[in-house]
Tab-separated table of C-alpha atoms and ligand atoms in Angstrom:
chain	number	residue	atom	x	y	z
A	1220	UNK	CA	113.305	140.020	155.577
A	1221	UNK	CA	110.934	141.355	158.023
A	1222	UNK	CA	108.294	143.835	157.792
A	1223	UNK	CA	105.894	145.259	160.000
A	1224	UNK	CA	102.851	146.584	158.709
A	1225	UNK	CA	101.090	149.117	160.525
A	1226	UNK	CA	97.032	149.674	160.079
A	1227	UNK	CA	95.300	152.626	161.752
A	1228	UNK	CA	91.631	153.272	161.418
A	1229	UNK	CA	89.920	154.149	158.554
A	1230	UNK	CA	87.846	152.910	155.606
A	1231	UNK	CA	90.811	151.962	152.975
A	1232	UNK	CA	91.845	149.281	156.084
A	1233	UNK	CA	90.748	147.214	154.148
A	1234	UNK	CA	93.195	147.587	151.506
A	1235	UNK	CA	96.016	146.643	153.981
A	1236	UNK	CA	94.996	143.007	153.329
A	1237	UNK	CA	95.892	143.148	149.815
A	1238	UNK	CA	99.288	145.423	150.590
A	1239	UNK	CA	100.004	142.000	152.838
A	1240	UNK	CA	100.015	139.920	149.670
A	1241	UNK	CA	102.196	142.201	147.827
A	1242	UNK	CA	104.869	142.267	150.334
A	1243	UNK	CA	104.867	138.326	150.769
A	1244	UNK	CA	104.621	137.656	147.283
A	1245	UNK	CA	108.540	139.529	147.125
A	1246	UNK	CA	109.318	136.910	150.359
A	1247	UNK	CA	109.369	139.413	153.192
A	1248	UNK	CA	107.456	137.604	156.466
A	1249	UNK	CA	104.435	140.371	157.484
A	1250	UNK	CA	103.983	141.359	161.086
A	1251	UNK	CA	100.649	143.063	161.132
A	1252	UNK	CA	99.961	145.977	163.975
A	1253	UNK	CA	96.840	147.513	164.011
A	1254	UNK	CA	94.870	150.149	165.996
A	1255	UNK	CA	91.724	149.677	167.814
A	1256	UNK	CA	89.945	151.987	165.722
A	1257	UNK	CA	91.337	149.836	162.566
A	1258	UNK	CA	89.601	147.010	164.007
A	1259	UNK	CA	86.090	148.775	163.356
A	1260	UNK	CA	86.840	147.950	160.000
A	1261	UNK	CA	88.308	144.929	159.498
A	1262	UNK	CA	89.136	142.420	161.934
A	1263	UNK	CA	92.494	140.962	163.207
A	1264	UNK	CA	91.658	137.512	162.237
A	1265	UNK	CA	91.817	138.407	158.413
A	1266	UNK	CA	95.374	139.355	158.597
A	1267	UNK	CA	96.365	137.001	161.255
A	1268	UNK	CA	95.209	134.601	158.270
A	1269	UNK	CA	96.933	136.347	155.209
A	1270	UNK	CA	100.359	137.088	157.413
A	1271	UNK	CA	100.428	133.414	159.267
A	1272	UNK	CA	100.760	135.478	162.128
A	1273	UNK	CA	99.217	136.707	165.477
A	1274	UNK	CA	97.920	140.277	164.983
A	1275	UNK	CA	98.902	142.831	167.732
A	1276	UNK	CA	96.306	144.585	168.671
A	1277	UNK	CA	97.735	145.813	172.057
A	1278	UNK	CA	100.272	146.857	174.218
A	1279	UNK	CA	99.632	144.333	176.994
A	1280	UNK	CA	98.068	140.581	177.220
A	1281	UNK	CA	95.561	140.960	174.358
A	1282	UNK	CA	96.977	137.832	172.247
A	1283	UNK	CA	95.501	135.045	173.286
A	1284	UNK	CA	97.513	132.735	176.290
A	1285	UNK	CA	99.709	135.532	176.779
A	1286	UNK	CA	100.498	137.429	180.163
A	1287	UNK	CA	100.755	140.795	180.175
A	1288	UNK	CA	104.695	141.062	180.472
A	1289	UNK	CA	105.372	137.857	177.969
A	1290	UNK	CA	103.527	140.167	175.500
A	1291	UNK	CA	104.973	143.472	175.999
A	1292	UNK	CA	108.532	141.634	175.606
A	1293	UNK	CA	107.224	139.744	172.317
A	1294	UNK	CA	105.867	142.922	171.167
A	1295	UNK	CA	108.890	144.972	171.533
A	1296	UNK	CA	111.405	141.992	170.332
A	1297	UNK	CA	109.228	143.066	167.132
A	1298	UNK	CA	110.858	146.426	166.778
A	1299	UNK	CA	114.491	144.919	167.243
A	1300	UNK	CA	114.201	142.914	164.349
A	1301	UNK	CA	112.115	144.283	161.434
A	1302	UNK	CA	113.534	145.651	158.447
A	1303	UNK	CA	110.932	148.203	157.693
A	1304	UNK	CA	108.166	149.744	159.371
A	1305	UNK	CA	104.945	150.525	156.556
A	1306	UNK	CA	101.804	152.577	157.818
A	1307	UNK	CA	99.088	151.952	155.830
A	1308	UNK	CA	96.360	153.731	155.809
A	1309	UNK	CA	97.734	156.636	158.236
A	1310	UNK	CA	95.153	158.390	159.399
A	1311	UNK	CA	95.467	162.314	160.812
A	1312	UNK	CA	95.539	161.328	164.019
A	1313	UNK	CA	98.456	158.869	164.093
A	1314	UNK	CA	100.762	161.100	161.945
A	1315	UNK	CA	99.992	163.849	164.319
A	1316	UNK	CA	101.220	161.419	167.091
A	1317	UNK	CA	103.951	160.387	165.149
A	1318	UNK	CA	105.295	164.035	164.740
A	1319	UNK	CA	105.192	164.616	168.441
A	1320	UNK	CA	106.689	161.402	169.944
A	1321	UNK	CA	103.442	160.460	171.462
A	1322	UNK	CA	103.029	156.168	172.069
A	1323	UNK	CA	99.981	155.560	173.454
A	1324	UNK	CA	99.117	152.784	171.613
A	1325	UNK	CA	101.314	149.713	170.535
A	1326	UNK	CA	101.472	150.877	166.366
A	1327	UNK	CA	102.744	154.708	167.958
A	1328	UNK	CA	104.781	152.606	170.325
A	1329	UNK	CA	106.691	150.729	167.907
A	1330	UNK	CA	107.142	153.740	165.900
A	1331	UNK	CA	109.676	155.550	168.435
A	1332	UNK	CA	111.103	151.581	169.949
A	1333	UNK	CA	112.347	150.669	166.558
A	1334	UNK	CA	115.247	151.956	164.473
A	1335	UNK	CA	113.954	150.228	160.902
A	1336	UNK	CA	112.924	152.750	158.447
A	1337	UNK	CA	109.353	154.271	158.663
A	1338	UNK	CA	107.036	154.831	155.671
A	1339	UNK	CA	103.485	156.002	155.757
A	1340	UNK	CA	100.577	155.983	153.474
A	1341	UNK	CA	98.121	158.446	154.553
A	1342	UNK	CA	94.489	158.396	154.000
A	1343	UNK	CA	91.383	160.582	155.482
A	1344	UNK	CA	89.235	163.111	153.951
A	1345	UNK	CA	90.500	165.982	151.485
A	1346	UNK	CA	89.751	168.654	154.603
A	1347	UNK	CA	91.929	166.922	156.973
A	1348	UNK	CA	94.524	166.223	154.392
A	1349	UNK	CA	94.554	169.728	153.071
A	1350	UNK	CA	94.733	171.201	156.829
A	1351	UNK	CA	98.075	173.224	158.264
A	1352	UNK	CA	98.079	170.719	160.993
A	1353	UNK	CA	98.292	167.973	159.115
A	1354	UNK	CA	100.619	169.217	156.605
A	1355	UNK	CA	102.879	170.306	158.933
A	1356	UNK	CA	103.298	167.229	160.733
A	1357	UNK	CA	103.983	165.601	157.358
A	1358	UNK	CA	106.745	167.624	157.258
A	1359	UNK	CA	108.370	166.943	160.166
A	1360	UNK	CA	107.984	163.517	159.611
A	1361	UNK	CA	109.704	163.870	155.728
A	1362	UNK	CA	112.766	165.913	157.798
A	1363	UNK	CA	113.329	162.873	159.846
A	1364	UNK	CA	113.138	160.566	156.772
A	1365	UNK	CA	110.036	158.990	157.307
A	1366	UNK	CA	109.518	157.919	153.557
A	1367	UNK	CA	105.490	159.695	152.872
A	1368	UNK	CA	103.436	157.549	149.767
A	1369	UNK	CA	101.375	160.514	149.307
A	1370	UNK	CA	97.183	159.689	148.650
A	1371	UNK	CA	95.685	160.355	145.317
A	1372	UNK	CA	93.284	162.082	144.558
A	1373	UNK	CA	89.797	160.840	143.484
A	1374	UNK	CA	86.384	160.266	145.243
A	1375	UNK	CA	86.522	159.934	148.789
A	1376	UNK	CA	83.748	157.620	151.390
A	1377	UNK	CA	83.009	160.706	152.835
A	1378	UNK	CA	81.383	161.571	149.847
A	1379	UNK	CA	83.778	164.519	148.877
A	1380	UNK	CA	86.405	164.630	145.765
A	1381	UNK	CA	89.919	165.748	146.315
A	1382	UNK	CA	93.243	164.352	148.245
A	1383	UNK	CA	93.606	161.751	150.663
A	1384	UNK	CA	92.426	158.272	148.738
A	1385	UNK	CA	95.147	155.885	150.242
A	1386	UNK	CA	97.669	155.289	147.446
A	1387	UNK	CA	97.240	151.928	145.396
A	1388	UNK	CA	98.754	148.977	147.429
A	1389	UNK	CA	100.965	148.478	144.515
A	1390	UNK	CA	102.778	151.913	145.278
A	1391	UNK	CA	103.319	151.610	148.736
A	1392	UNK	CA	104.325	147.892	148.119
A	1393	UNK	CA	107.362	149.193	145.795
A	1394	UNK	CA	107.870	152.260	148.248
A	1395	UNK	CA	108.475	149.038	150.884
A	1396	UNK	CA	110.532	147.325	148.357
A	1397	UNK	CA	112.711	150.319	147.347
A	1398	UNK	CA	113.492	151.397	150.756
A	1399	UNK	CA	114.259	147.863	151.708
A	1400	UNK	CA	116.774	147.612	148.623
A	1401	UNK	CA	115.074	145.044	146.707
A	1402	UNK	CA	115.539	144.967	143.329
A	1403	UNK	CA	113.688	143.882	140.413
A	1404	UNK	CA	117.216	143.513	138.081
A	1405	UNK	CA	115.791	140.594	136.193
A	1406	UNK	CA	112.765	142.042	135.305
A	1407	UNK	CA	112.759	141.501	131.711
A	1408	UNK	CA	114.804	138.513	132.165
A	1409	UNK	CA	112.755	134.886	131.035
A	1410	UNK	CA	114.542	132.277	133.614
A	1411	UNK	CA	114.271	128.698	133.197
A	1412	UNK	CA	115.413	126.980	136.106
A	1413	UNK	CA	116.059	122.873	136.304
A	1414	UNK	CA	115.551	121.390	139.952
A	1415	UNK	CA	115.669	117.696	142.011
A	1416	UNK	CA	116.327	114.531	140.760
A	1417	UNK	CA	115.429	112.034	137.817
A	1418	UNK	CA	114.169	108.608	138.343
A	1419	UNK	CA	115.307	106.417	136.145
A	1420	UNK	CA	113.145	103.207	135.439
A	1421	UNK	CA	114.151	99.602	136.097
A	1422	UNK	CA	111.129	98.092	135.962
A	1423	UNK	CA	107.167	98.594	137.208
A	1424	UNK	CA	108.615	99.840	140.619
A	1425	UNK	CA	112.038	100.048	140.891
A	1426	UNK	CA	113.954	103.120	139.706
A	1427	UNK	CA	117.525	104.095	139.950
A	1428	UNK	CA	117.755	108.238	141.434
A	1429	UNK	CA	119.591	110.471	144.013
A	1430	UNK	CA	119.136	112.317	146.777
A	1431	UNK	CA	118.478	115.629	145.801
A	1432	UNK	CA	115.538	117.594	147.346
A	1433	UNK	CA	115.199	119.817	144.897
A	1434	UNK	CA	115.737	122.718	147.345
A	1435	UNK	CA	118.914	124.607	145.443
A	1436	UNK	CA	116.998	124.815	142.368
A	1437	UNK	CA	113.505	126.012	143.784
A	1438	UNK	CA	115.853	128.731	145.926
A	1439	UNK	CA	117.235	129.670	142.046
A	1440	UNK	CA	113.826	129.917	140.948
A	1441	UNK	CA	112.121	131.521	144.158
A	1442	UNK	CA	115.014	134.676	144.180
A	1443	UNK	CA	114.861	134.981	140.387
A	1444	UNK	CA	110.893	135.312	140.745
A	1445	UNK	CA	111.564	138.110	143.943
A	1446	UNK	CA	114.141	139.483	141.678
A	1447	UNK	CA	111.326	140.608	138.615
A	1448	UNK	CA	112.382	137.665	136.285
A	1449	UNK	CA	109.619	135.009	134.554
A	1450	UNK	CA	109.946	132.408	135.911
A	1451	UNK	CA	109.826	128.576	134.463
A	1452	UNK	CA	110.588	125.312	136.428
A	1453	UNK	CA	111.306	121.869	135.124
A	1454	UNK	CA	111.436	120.341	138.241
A	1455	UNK	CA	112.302	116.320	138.778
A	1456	UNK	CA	110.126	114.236	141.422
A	1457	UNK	CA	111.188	116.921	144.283
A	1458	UNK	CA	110.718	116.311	148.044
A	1459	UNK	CA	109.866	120.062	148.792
A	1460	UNK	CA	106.958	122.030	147.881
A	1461	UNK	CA	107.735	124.517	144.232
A	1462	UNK	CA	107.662	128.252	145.063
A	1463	UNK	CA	104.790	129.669	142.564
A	1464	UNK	CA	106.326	130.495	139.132
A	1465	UNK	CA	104.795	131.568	135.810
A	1466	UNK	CA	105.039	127.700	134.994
A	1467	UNK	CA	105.820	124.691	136.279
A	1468	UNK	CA	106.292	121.662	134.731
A	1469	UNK	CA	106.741	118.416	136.244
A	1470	UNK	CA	109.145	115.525	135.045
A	1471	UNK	CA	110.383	112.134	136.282
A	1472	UNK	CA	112.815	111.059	133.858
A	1473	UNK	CA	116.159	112.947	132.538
A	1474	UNK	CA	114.345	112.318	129.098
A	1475	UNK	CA	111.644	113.806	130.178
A	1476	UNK	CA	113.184	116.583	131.530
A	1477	UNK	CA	115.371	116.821	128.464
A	1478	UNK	CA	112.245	117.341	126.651
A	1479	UNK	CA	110.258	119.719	128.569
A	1480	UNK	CA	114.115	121.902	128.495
A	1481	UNK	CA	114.239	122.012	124.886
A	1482	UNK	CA	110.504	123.152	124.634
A	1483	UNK	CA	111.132	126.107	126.659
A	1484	UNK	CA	114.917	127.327	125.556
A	1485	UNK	CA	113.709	129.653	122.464
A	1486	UNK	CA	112.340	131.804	125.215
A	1487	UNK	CA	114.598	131.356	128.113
A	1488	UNK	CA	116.839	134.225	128.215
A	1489	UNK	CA	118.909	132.418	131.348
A	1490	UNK	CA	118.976	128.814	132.160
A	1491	UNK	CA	120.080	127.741	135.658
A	1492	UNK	CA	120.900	124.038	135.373
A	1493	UNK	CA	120.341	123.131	139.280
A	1494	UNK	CA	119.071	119.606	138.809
A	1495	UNK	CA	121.037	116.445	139.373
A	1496	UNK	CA	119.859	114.621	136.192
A	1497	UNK	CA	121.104	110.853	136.053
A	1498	UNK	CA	124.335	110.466	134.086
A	1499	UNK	CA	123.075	106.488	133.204
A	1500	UNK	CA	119.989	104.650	133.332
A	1501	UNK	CA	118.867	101.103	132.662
A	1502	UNK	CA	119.046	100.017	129.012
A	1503	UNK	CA	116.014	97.833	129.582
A	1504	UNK	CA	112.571	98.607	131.669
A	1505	UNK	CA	110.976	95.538	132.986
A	1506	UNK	CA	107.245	95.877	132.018
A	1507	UNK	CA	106.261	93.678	135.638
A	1508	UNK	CA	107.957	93.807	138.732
A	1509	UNK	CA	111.696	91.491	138.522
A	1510	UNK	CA	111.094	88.611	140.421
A	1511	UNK	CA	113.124	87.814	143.561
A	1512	UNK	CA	113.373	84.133	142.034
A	1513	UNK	CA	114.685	85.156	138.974
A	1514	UNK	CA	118.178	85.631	140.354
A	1515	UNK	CA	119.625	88.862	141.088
A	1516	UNK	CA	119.612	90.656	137.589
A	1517	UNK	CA	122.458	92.241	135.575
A	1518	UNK	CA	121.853	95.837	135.092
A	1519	UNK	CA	123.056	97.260	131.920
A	1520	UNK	CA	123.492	100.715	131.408
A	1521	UNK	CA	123.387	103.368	129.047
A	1522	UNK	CA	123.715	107.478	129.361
A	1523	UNK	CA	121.318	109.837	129.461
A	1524	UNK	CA	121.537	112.734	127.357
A	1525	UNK	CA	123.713	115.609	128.193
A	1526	UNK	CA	121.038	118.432	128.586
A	1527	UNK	CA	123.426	121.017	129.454
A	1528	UNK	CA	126.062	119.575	126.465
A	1529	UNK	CA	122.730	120.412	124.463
A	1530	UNK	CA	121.608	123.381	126.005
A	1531	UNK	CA	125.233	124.966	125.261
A	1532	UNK	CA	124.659	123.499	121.513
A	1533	UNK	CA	121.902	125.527	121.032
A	1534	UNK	CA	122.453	128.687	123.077
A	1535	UNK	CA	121.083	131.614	121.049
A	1536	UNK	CA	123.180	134.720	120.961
A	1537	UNK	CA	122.536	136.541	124.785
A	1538	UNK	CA	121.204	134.254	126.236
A	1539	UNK	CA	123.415	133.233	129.799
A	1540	UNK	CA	124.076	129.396	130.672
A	1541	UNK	CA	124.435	128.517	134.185
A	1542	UNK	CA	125.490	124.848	135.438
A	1543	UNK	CA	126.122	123.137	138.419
A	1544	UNK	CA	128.231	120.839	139.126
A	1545	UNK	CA	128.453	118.211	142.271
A	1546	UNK	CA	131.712	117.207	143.337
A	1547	UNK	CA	133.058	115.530	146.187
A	1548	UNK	CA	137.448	115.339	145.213
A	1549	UNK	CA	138.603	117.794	143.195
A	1550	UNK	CA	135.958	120.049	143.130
A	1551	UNK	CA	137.234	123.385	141.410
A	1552	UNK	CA	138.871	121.048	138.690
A	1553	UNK	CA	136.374	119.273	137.690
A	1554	UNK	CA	133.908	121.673	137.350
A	1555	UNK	CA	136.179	124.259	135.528
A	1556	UNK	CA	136.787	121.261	133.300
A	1557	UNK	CA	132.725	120.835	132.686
A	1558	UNK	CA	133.290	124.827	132.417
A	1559	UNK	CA	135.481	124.872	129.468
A	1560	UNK	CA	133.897	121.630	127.922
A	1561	UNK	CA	130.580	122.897	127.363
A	1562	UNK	CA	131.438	126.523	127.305
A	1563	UNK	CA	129.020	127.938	129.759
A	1564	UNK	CA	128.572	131.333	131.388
A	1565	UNK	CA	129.099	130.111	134.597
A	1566	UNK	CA	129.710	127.132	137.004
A	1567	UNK	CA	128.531	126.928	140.093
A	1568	UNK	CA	131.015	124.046	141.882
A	1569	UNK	CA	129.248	122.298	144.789
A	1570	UNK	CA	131.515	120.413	147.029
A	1571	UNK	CA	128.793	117.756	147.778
A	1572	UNK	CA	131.351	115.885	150.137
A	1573	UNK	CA	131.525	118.851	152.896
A	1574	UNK	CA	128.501	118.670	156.145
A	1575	UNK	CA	126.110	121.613	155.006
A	1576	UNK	CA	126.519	121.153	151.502
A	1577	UNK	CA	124.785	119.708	148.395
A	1578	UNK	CA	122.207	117.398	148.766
A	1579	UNK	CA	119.186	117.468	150.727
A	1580	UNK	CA	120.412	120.583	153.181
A	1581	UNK	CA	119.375	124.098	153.315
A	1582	UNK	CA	122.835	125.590	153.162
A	1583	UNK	CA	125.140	124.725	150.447
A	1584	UNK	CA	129.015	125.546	149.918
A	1585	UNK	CA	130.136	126.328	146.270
A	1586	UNK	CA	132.585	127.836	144.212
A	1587	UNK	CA	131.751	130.167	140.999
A	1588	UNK	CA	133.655	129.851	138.541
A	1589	UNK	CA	134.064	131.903	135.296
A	1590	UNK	CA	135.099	131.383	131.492
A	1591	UNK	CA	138.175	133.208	131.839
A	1592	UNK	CA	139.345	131.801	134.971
A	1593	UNK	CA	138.234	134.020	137.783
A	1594	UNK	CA	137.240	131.917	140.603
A	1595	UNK	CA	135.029	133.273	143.907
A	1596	UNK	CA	134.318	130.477	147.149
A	1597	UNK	CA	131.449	131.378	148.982
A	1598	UNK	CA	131.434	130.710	152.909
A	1599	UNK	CA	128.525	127.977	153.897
A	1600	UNK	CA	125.165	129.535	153.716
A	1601	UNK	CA	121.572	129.329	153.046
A	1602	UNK	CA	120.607	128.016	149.674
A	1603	UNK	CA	118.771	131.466	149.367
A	1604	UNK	CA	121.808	133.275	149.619
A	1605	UNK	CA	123.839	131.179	147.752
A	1606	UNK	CA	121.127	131.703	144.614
A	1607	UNK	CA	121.172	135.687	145.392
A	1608	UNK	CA	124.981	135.488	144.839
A	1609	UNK	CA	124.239	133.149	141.774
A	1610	UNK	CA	122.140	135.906	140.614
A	1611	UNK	CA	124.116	138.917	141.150
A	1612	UNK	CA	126.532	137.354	138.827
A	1613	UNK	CA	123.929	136.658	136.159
A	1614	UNK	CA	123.035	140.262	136.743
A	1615	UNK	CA	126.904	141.318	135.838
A	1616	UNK	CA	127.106	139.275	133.157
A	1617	UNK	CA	124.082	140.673	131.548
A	1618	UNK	CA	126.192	144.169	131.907
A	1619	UNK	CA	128.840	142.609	129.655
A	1620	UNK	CA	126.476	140.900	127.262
A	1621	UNK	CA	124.537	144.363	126.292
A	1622	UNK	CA	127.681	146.563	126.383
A	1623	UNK	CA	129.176	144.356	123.834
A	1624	UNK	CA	125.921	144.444	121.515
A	1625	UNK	CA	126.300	148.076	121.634
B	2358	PMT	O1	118.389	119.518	145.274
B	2358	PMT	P1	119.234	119.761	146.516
B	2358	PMT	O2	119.001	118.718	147.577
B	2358	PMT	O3	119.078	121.164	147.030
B	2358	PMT	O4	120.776	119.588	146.096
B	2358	PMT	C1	121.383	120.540	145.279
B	2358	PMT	C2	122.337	119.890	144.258
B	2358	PMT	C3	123.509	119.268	144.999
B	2358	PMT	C4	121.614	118.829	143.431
B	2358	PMT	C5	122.811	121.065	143.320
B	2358	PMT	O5	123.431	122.057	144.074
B	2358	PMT	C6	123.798	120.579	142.262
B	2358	PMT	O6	124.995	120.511	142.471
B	2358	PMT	N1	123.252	120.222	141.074
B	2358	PMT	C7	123.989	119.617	139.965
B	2358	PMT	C8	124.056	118.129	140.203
B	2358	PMT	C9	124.688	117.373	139.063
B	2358	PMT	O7	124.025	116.633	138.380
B	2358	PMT	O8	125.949	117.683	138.854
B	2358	PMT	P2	126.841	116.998	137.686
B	2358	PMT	O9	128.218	117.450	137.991
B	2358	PMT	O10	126.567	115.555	137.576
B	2358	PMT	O11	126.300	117.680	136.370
B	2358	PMT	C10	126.850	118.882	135.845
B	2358	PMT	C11	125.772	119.712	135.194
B	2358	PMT	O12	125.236	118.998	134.065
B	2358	PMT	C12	124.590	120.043	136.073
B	2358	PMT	O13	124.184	121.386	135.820
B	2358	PMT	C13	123.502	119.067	135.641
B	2358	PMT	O14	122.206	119.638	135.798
B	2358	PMT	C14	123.834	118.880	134.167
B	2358	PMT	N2	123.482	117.551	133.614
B	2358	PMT	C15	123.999	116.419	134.135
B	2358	PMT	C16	123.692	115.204	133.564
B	2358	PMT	C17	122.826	115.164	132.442
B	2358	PMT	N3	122.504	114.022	131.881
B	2358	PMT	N4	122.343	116.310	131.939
B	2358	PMT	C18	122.662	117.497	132.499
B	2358	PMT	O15	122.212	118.533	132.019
């Protein structure tokens, strides 16, 4: 999701920067707008740094190697397609030119071109905040629905005490998040998420593995993280980079990653069993490197153990088991029969044979299946989505577990 975030001039600018963090640490992408008085405080290039992207400053031609109209069309593309517009700090002046329709200015501008929601954060000194004018204005604003994260109260840099101290990023950050619909249902929640592959040894530098990138479990463990949940990740040798979690722990080795699972299960609340862990690996690990002259060598095999089988084992009472499983014939019968067999919460079936889907793609096409037969195919899309879904039903099934403690 998109946001654009508004800054008008005034001394709690500064602030905006850390508002910027907020909003990308729940995923949305920052578009940063700011006034020319703003820019007597703080300067574009510390948000075009924070946001990763240009700051506009201007109506026309102000970003670098731009022309005049190329700008104006890239600016005003930016109304079309955020999801929220957040003003922060408001001053007097731009509310006042908000309640009147007035755009003279690119932030003012984008506040009558778009048709995303509008919420505002004044800030100014407790004589401005407390005048008719202002007030008044405010109003109109509220009777359009433009969401207002009134200031608090407190000592202001003009040196007087009283309203209009810009409200703490952290309240205008959930003000964002609440009128964008985001929701913190995990919070509470302890997830422990299980991502990429294993690498099994053959010897000093051969190993036997797969091709997963690791990107459908870091999705699990990026949306659970956005969604309020603690987060842990046992991730395998992954070819992506791990969103930031509460920990992280890296393995190689389905033993390994056994072993770090186990560790963390007493407080895992939900376990979301993304990784593709090798089934078998080599019953013997060559200390040196097998030599070509040797003859090619017989491999024997033996399993790995059955995290999941163990995981299910041990579940404690409450606490939600999700697997995955990767199929490519008989995909919703063989993972209803892993289902039943280890008596999970919830498969998630992952026709690995389809273009799109499974391994080492950003979309994915699955199934979810349930205990008591219900069955739900999701269309091909974006691992991220496909974890939201995989989360809503966690969510539900939460529902069920506490009504039936009660
Ligand atoms: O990482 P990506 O490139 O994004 O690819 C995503 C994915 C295809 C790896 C993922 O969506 C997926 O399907 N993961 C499960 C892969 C797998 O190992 O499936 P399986 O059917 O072999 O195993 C069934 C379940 O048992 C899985 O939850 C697996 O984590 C678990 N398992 C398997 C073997 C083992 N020794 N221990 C286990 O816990």
């Amino acid at each position: 999701m998109r946001v654009a975030l508004g800054v008008s001039g005034g001394i709690a600018a500064y602030k905006a920067a850390e508002l910027v963090r907020l909003l990308q640490d729940k995923g949305l992408d920052v578009e940063v707008v700011m006034t020319r008085n703003a820019r007597e405080f703080i300067t574009p290039l510390t948000f075009a740094a924070l946001s990763g992207h240009k700051v506009i400053t201007g109506m026309f031609g102000e970003a670098q190697g731009s022309s005049n109209l190329e700008s104006a069309i890239e600016h005003i593309a930016v109304a079309q397609s955020i999801d929220a517009f957040v003003i922060a700090p408001a001053t007097a002046n731009v509310l006042a030119k908000m309640a009147h329709g007035i755009a003279d200015d690119f932030l003012t501008t984008l506040c009558l071109a778009t048709k995303a929601p509008l919420i505002v954060a004044p800030a100014m000194n407790v004589n401005m905040w407390e005048h008719a004018a202002t007030q008044e204005n405010l109003e109109t604003l509220r009777n359009r629905g433009v969401r207002v994260v009134d200031p608090g109260e407190g000592y202001l840099a003009c040196g007087m005490t009283g309203a209009g101290r810009l409200a703490s990023p952290e309240c205008i950050a959930q003000a964002v998040f609440e009128t964008l619909g985001l929701r913190e249902d995990l919070k509470g929640e302890t997830v422990l998420v299980t991502a990429g592959p294993t690498e099994e040894p053959l010897d000093a530098v051969r190993y036997i593995s797969n091709r997963s990138s690791g990107k459908m479990g870091y999705a699990l463990a990026e949306v659970s993280r956005r969604r309020g949940a603690r987060v842990l990740l046992v991730s395998g040798p992954a070819r992506t980079e791990p969103p930031a979690v509460a920990g992280l722990e890296r393995v190689r080795t389905a033993e390994e990653m056994a072993q770090a699972v186990f560790r963390h299960l007493e407080e895992a609340t939900v376990v979301l069993m993304a990784a593709a862990v090798a089934d078998f690996r080599p019953a013997e690990v060559s200390s040196g490197k097998i030599k070509k002259q040797q003859g090619a060598p017989v491999v024997k095999l033996e399993p790995t153990v059955d995290i999941l089988a163990e995981i299910a084992r041990r579940r404690r009472e409450a606490q939600l088991i999700v697997g995955f499983a990767a199929e490519a014939d008989h995909v919703v019968e063989n993972a209803a029969a892993k289902l039943r067999a280890k008596r999970l919460d919830l498969i998630v079936a992952n026709d690995v044979s389809q273009d799109g889907a499974g391994f080492d793609v950003d979309t994915n096409i699955v199934t979810l299946l349930f205990p008591d037969g219900r069955k739900k195919a999701l269309e091909k899309m974006r691992k991220l989505d496909v974890a939201n879904r995989v989360l809503d039903e966690v969510v539900e099934l939460r529902k069920r577990t506490v009504t039936s403690d009660k």
